[in-house]
C-alpha positions as MATLAB code, in Angstrom:
seq = 'MQPQSFIKLFSGTNTKYLADKIAVSFGQELGKVHKIDFSDGEYTVKFDETIRGSHVFLIQSTFPPADNLFELLMMIDAAKRASASKIIAVMPYFGYARQDRKDQPRVAIGAKLVADLLTAAGVNRIITMDLHADQIQGFFNIPVDHLYASTIFVPYIQQLGLENMVIASPDAGGSKRAHSYSKHFGVPMVICHKYRPKPNVVGELRVIGDVKGKNVILMDDMIDTAGTLTAAADKMIEEGALSVRAFATHGVLSGPAYENINNSKITEVVLTDSIPLRQSSPKIKILSVADMFAETIACVYNNETITKHFVFRK';
ca = [
      38.881 -201.199   14.340;
      37.136 -202.652   17.358;
      36.004 -206.185   17.037;
      32.146 -206.519   17.015;
      30.454 -208.787   19.566;
      27.682 -211.125   18.396;
      25.024 -213.165   20.306;
      24.574 -216.786   19.571;
      22.220 -219.258   21.117;
      23.102 -223.009   21.408;
      21.261 -225.922   22.927;
      22.250 -229.147   24.772;
      20.895 -232.321   23.355;
      17.923 -232.976   25.713;
      16.845 -229.283   26.100;
      16.407 -228.573   22.286;
      12.658 -228.894   22.712;
      12.735 -225.670   24.806;
      15.713 -224.124   23.109;
      13.908 -224.113   19.813;
      10.981 -222.106   21.285;
      13.301 -219.767   23.021;
      15.117 -219.102   19.703;
      11.751 -218.531   17.812;
      10.743 -216.049   20.479;
      14.137 -214.251   20.383;
      14.038 -214.121   16.548;
      17.249 -215.994   15.848;
      17.979 -219.537   14.745;
      19.994 -221.921   17.160;
      23.627 -222.205   16.513;
      25.135 -225.354   15.203;
      26.740 -227.626   17.772;
      26.687 -231.466   17.897;
      27.581 -234.178   20.453;
      30.151 -236.706   19.318;
      29.680 -240.302   21.098;
      32.434 -242.801   21.249;
      31.867 -246.512   21.509;
      32.938 -246.725   25.174;
      30.216 -244.246   26.255;
      32.362 -241.117   26.329;
      31.428 -238.135   24.302;
      32.501 -234.652   23.544;
      30.850 -231.589   21.889;
      31.867 -229.413   18.890;
      30.708 -226.061   17.753;
      30.092 -226.182   14.057;
      30.481 -222.411   13.618;
      32.747 -219.662   14.720;
      32.122 -218.188   18.156;
      35.056 -216.108   18.559;
      34.343 -212.901   20.261;
      30.599 -213.769   20.640;
      28.218 -213.700   23.580;
      27.380 -217.416   23.717;
      24.086 -218.412   25.509;
      24.015 -222.273   26.246;
      20.620 -223.607   26.889;
      20.547 -226.683   28.987;
      18.406 -227.834   32.083;
      20.396 -230.350   34.091;
      17.683 -232.752   35.009;
      18.687 -236.465   35.321;
      20.777 -238.144   33.936;
      23.967 -236.495   34.940;
      24.967 -236.539   31.268;
      22.997 -233.278   30.781;
      25.099 -231.487   33.353;
      28.268 -232.854   32.006;
      27.353 -232.012   28.541;
      26.709 -228.411   29.532;
      30.113 -228.332   31.196;
      31.758 -229.701   28.023;
      29.946 -227.012   25.953;
      31.229 -224.253   28.414;
      34.705 -225.662   27.990;
      34.558 -225.859   24.192;
      33.184 -222.216   24.150;
      35.975 -220.788   26.374;
      38.622 -222.658   24.103;
      37.030 -221.303   21.045;
      37.549 -217.660   22.395;
      33.926 -216.773   23.166;
      33.714 -213.273   24.496;
      31.065 -214.126   27.184;
      29.671 -217.523   28.060;
      26.216 -217.619   29.683;
      24.599 -220.793   30.936;
      20.734 -220.724   30.600;
      19.579 -223.358   33.047;
      15.680 -223.343   33.317;
      16.079 -226.252   35.791;
      19.066 -226.236   37.953;
      19.684 -229.927   39.009;
      20.951 -230.834   42.426;
      19.466 -227.658   43.972;
      17.809 -229.910   46.716;
      21.266 -230.600   48.098;
      21.904 -227.135   49.255;
      23.166 -227.964   52.941;
      24.467 -230.686   55.112;
      21.117 -231.904   56.665;
      22.816 -235.081   58.080;
      26.397 -236.032   58.775;
      28.776 -237.017   56.071;
      26.910 -236.006   53.036;
      27.844 -233.929   50.084;
      26.425 -230.400   49.226;
      25.683 -231.064   45.527;
      24.333 -227.602   44.705;
      27.770 -226.124   45.724;
      29.740 -228.764   43.822;
      27.633 -228.015   40.636;
      28.248 -224.306   41.145;
      31.964 -224.934   41.588;
      32.054 -227.198   38.379;
      30.266 -224.594   36.263;
      32.657 -221.845   37.572;
      35.783 -223.998   36.971;
      34.525 -224.827   33.428;
      34.537 -221.031   32.601;
      30.995 -219.841   32.695;
      30.612 -216.092   33.104;
      26.912 -215.884   34.126;
      23.999 -218.095   35.031;
      20.268 -217.573   34.144;
      18.069 -219.959   35.978;
      14.452 -220.090   37.426;
      12.872 -220.864   40.753;
      15.811 -222.376   42.578;
      14.784 -224.821   45.190;
      16.745 -222.729   47.646;
      17.478 -219.066   47.051;
      20.730 -219.212   48.827;
      22.307 -221.247   45.927;
      22.921 -217.905   44.333;
      25.404 -217.243   46.921;
      27.478 -220.427   45.877;
      28.516 -218.437   42.737;
      31.019 -215.673   42.636;
      29.719 -214.625   39.190;
      26.173 -213.021   38.380;
      23.064 -215.275   38.782;
      19.843 -214.065   37.217;
      17.232 -215.722   39.215;
      13.778 -215.796   37.356;
      10.338 -216.675   38.873;
       7.556 -218.499   37.274;
       5.117 -216.206   38.718;
       5.568 -214.248   35.548;
       3.459 -216.793   33.758;
       1.470 -218.429   36.497;
      -0.157 -215.208   37.870;
      -1.905 -214.343   34.469;
      -3.084 -217.889   34.130;
      -4.560 -217.899   37.608;
      -6.287 -214.638   36.909;
      -7.848 -215.898   33.692;
      -9.379 -218.904   35.595;
     -11.755 -216.434   37.287;
     -12.040 -218.526   40.528;
     -14.265 -217.318   43.334;
     -13.503 -217.826   46.997;
      -9.878 -218.590   46.189;
      -7.195 -219.536   48.700;
      -3.445 -220.152   48.196;
      -2.000 -223.066   49.781;
       1.520 -224.636   50.465;
       1.801 -228.396   50.591;
       4.325 -228.120   53.388;
       5.701 -225.548   55.718;
       8.803 -225.141   53.481;
       6.842 -223.509   50.705;
       5.002 -221.024   53.048;
       7.189 -217.967   51.876;
       6.138 -218.740   48.180;
       2.506 -219.268   49.116;
       2.542 -216.108   51.105;
       3.671 -214.078   48.087;
       0.955 -215.383   45.849;
      -1.748 -214.836   48.570;
      -0.451 -211.360   49.157;
      -0.555 -210.538   45.484;
      -4.115 -211.838   44.950;
      -5.349 -210.400   48.263;
      -6.598 -213.910   49.268;
      -6.061 -216.107   52.468;
      -3.340 -218.592   52.709;
      -3.496 -222.172   54.134;
      -0.586 -224.631   54.920;
      -0.557 -228.404   55.058;
       1.544 -229.856   57.918;
       2.686 -233.520   58.442;
       2.907 -234.265   62.059;
       3.925 -237.342   64.138;
       1.968 -237.902   67.357;
       5.044 -239.644   68.827;
       8.445 -240.911   67.592;
       8.404 -243.659   64.961;
       4.757 -243.399   64.437;
       3.589 -242.272   61.068;
       1.505 -239.108   61.503;
      -1.184 -237.474   59.311;
      -1.581 -234.557   57.197;
      -3.287 -231.502   58.768;
      -4.562 -228.561   57.002;
      -3.905 -225.177   58.849;
      -6.515 -222.776   57.692;
     -10.141 -222.919   56.323;
     -10.671 -224.433   52.766;
     -14.338 -225.301   53.074;
     -16.182 -223.948   50.076;
     -12.901 -222.658   48.633;
     -11.137 -223.043   45.328;
      -7.558 -223.996   46.305;
      -4.308 -223.126   44.434;
      -1.508 -225.140   45.723;
       1.947 -223.652   45.051;
       5.324 -225.392   44.906;
       8.666 -225.106   43.214;
       8.798 -228.653   41.983;
       6.890 -231.955   41.928;
       8.866 -235.074   42.302;
       6.870 -238.180   43.242;
       3.878 -236.000   43.803;
       3.086 -237.939   47.106;
       2.852 -235.030   49.481;
       1.096 -232.756   46.862;
      -1.759 -235.229   46.089;
      -2.160 -236.210   49.681;
      -2.511 -232.512   50.463;
      -5.111 -232.046   47.619;
      -7.138 -235.005   48.790;
      -7.149 -233.907   52.471;
      -8.461 -230.550   51.269;
     -11.256 -231.942   49.289;
     -12.197 -234.089   52.233;
     -12.379 -230.952   54.383;
     -14.799 -229.256   51.960;
     -12.705 -227.683   49.190;
     -14.524 -227.138   46.000;
     -11.480 -227.756   43.859;
      -7.659 -227.985   44.074;
      -5.278 -226.966   41.385;
      -1.516 -227.293   41.706;
       1.124 -225.005   40.279;
       4.829 -225.968   40.174;
       7.747 -224.720   38.234;
       9.532 -227.861   37.635;
       7.831 -231.180   36.810;
      10.406 -233.588   37.888;
       7.672 -236.430   37.987;
       9.627 -239.385   38.985;
       8.595 -242.891   40.270;
       4.822 -243.057   40.811;
       4.242 -239.269   39.967;
       1.907 -239.825   37.054;
      -0.058 -242.546   38.873;
      -0.357 -240.398   42.016;
      -1.695 -237.322   40.002;
      -4.138 -239.314   37.840;
      -5.614 -241.194   40.907;
      -5.821 -238.086   43.084;
      -8.942 -235.682   43.534;
      -6.658 -232.828   42.119;
      -8.259 -230.896   39.275;
      -5.297 -229.701   37.358;
      -1.529 -229.574   37.736;
       0.107 -226.767   35.864;
       3.802 -226.884   35.088;
       6.391 -225.097   33.038;
       8.331 -226.745   30.245;
      11.629 -226.491   32.109;
      11.683 -230.275   32.143;
      10.103 -232.381   29.345;
       7.255 -234.675   30.307;
       7.940 -238.472   30.253;
       4.315 -239.083   29.402;
       1.070 -237.197   28.797;
      -1.738 -236.919   31.479;
      -5.175 -235.321   31.182;
      -4.625 -233.543   34.418;
      -1.414 -231.862   33.487;
      -1.049 -228.523   31.712;
       2.206 -227.090   30.511;
       2.898 -223.374   30.192;
       6.045 -222.401   28.280;
       8.846 -220.187   29.703;
      10.291 -219.550   26.242;
       9.204 -215.901   25.968;
      10.410 -215.091   29.534;
      13.883 -216.615   28.846;
      14.171 -215.020   25.422;
      13.316 -211.665   26.940;
      15.870 -212.145   29.727;
      18.569 -213.061   27.204;
      17.934 -209.862   25.202;
      18.020 -207.833   28.490;
      21.331 -209.483   29.592;
      22.985 -208.949   26.157;
      21.920 -205.391   26.085;
      22.816 -204.615   29.773;
      19.263 -203.757   30.564;
      17.373 -204.473   33.884;
      15.382 -207.720   34.064;
      13.335 -206.810   37.175;
      10.567 -205.452   35.032;
       9.754 -208.940   33.989;
       8.871 -210.034   37.434;
       5.379 -209.946   38.760;
       6.693 -210.415   42.213;
       9.596 -212.133   43.994;
       9.125 -214.935   46.552;
];
């Protein structure tokens, strides 16, 4: 008799808020796993049910602190040693993704290090969303399913019913993403550009394109301190934009981010729940990615294509 393979979902400690919603959407309860803390600060993890021969999906975003990443590594190692058939890391937010290259001498490439750590721990597949740099997929020698938040952002933008809409990027680096949205909606695109008139002189922000009388949709993959984003929004309002709304997949929101957003002229900031909010804000709206990840988990387990779940790719 051939052994039967089962699917089991587990959550890391600090992503349980999202894992619970994914499990409900998937139609299955989260498996039992707990973290064991020692008095000196060390910890380990233990699965409280058998996972032998199972397809194990470990749901954990690796936002700071680094304990979230290390807990995921420990869960992978524990699952491997418990004879799981397949180990899939579900990482809605892939931490250290901004460290994808050597942009100055004598620095680490953190994203490649994380990829190596996950692989060494024994993971068989990665499911993640809106990597800061697409080339990070090439850091792995295992399958990487790269999802896009456009699946949930596009319907939300459509229901806003905005007239005279333009899509914008807060910097030149996000122009590819903004172009995909502008092409999909058939509207113009504008780009914000920081420039320096001469070395060592702080420049100003320029808006390349017409925003006068327009409703602007700013697209980005993540918001950290929100400095550039809010400066871009304020500049567009100064140049005659009717409104500015920002959409970003990952709300890192560190340092003065909440203050910057609340004090800006931006109408609304729309984020996913890949990272939990540290505090609430009247200008921040959260759209859940739980259904998207639940559908992807089902497709991966059943060996079905996940392309049908993408509105478009960046």
